[in-house]
Short mmCIF file of C-alpha atoms in Angstrom, two decimals:
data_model
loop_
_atom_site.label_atom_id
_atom_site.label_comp_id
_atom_site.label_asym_id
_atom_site.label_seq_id
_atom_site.Cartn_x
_atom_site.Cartn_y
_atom_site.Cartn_z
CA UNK S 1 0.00 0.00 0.00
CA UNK S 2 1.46 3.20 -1.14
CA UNK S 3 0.86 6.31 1.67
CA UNK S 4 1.73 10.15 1.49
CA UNK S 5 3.79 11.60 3.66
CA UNK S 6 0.71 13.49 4.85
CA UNK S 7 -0.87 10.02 5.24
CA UNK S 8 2.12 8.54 7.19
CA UNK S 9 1.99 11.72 9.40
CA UNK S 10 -1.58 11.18 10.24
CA UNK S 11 -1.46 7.20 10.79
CA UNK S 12 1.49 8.14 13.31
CA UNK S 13 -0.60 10.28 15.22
CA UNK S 14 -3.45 7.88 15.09
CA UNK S 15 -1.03 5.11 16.71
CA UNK S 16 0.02 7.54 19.22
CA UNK S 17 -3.12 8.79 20.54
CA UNK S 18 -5.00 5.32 20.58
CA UNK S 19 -2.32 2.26 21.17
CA UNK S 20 0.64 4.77 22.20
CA UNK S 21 -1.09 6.55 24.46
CA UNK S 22 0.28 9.88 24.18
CA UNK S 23 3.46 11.60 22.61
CA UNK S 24 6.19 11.44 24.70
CA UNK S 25 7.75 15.30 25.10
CA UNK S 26 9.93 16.45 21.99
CA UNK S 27 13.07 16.39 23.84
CA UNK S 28 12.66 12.87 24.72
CA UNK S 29 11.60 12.14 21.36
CA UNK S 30 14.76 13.93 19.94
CA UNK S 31 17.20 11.67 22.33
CA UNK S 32 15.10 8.89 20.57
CA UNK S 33 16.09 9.76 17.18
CA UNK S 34 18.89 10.35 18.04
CA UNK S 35 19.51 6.63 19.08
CA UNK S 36 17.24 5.31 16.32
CA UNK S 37 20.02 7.00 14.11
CA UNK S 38 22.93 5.67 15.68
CA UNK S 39 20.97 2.55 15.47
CA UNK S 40 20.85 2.68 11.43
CA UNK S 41 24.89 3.87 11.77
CA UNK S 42 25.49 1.03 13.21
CA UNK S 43 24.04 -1.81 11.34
CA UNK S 44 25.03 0.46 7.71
CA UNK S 45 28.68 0.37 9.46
CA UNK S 46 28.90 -3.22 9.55
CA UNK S 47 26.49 -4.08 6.36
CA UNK S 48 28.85 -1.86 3.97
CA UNK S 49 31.75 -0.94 6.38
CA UNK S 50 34.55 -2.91 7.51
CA UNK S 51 33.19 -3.77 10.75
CA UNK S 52 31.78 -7.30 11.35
CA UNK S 53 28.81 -7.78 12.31
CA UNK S 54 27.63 -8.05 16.11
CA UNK S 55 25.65 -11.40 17.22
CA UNK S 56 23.10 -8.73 18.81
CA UNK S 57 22.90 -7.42 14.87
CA UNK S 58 22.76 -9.63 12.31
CA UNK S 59 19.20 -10.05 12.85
CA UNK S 60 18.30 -6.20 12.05
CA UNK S 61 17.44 -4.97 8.96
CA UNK S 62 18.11 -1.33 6.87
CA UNK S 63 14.33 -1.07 6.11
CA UNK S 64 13.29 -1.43 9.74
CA UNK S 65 15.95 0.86 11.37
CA UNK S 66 15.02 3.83 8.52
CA UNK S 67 11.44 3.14 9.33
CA UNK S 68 12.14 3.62 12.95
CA UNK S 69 13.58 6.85 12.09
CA UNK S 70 11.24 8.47 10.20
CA UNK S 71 8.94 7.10 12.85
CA UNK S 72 10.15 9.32 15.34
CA UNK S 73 10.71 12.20 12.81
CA UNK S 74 7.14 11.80 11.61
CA UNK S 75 6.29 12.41 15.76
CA UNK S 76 8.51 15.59 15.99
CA UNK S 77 6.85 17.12 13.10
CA UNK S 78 3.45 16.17 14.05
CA UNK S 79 4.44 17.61 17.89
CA UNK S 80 6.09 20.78 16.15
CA UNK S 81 3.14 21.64 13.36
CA UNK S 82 5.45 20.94 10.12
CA UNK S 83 3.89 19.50 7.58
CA UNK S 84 6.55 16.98 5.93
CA UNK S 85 4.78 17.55 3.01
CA UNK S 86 5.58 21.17 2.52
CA UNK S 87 8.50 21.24 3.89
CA UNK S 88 10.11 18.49 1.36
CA UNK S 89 8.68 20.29 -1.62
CA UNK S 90 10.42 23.76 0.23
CA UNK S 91 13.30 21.44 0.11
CA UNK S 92 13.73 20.85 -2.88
CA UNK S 93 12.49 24.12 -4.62
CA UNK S 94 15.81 25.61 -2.11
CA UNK S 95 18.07 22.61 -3.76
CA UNK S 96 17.36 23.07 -7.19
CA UNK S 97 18.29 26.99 -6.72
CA UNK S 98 21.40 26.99 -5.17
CA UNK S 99 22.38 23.85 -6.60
CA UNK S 100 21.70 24.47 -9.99
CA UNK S 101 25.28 24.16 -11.37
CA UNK S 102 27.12 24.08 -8.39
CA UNK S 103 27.38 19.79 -8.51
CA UNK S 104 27.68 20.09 -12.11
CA UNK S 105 30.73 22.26 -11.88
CA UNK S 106 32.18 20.17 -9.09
CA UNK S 107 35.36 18.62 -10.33
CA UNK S 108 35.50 15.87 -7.38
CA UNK S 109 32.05 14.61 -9.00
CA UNK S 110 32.83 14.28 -12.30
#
């Protein structure tokens, strides 16, 4: 099933306020993804690094750990009023100006 980002946001804060409970406060959320990142750092470290692999790891899996990320991001912007939405398409609009040529004209991509 393919969802928006405006759909995802809303399904979050479904979950929250019906199985979850309640939000928890947006600092504690932020220390959250925070460790959901490190999380993903981790497992990417020793998936494509040259780290082996933990016994505690090798059951995780990329998709799961990014999901758990944009989990808690999806919270913080539902706790903060941004609609992910807009502000992706703001994103990109600011790329695409004032990275028009400047990736093109970069030597160490080319």
């Amino acid at each position: 099933m393919d969802i928006t980002l405006k759909q995802a946001q809303q399904q979050v804060d479904e979950w929250i306020k019906t199985v979850g409970v309640r939000y928890f406060g947006e600092l504690t959320n932020l220390g959250i993804l925070m460790e959901e990142v490190g999380e993903l750092s981790r497992l990417m470290v020793r998936q494509y690094g040259e780290q082996s692999f933990k016994e505690s790891d090798k059951n995780k899996g990329l998709a799961d750990e990014m999901a758990d990320v944009l989990w808690v991001l999806m919270c913080l912007a539902n706790q903060t009023g941004v609609d992910l939405t807009d502000a992706l398409q703001k994103n990109f609009e600011k790329k695409n100006i004032r990275d028009a040529a400047r990736h093109k004209e970069n030597e160490k991509l080319k």
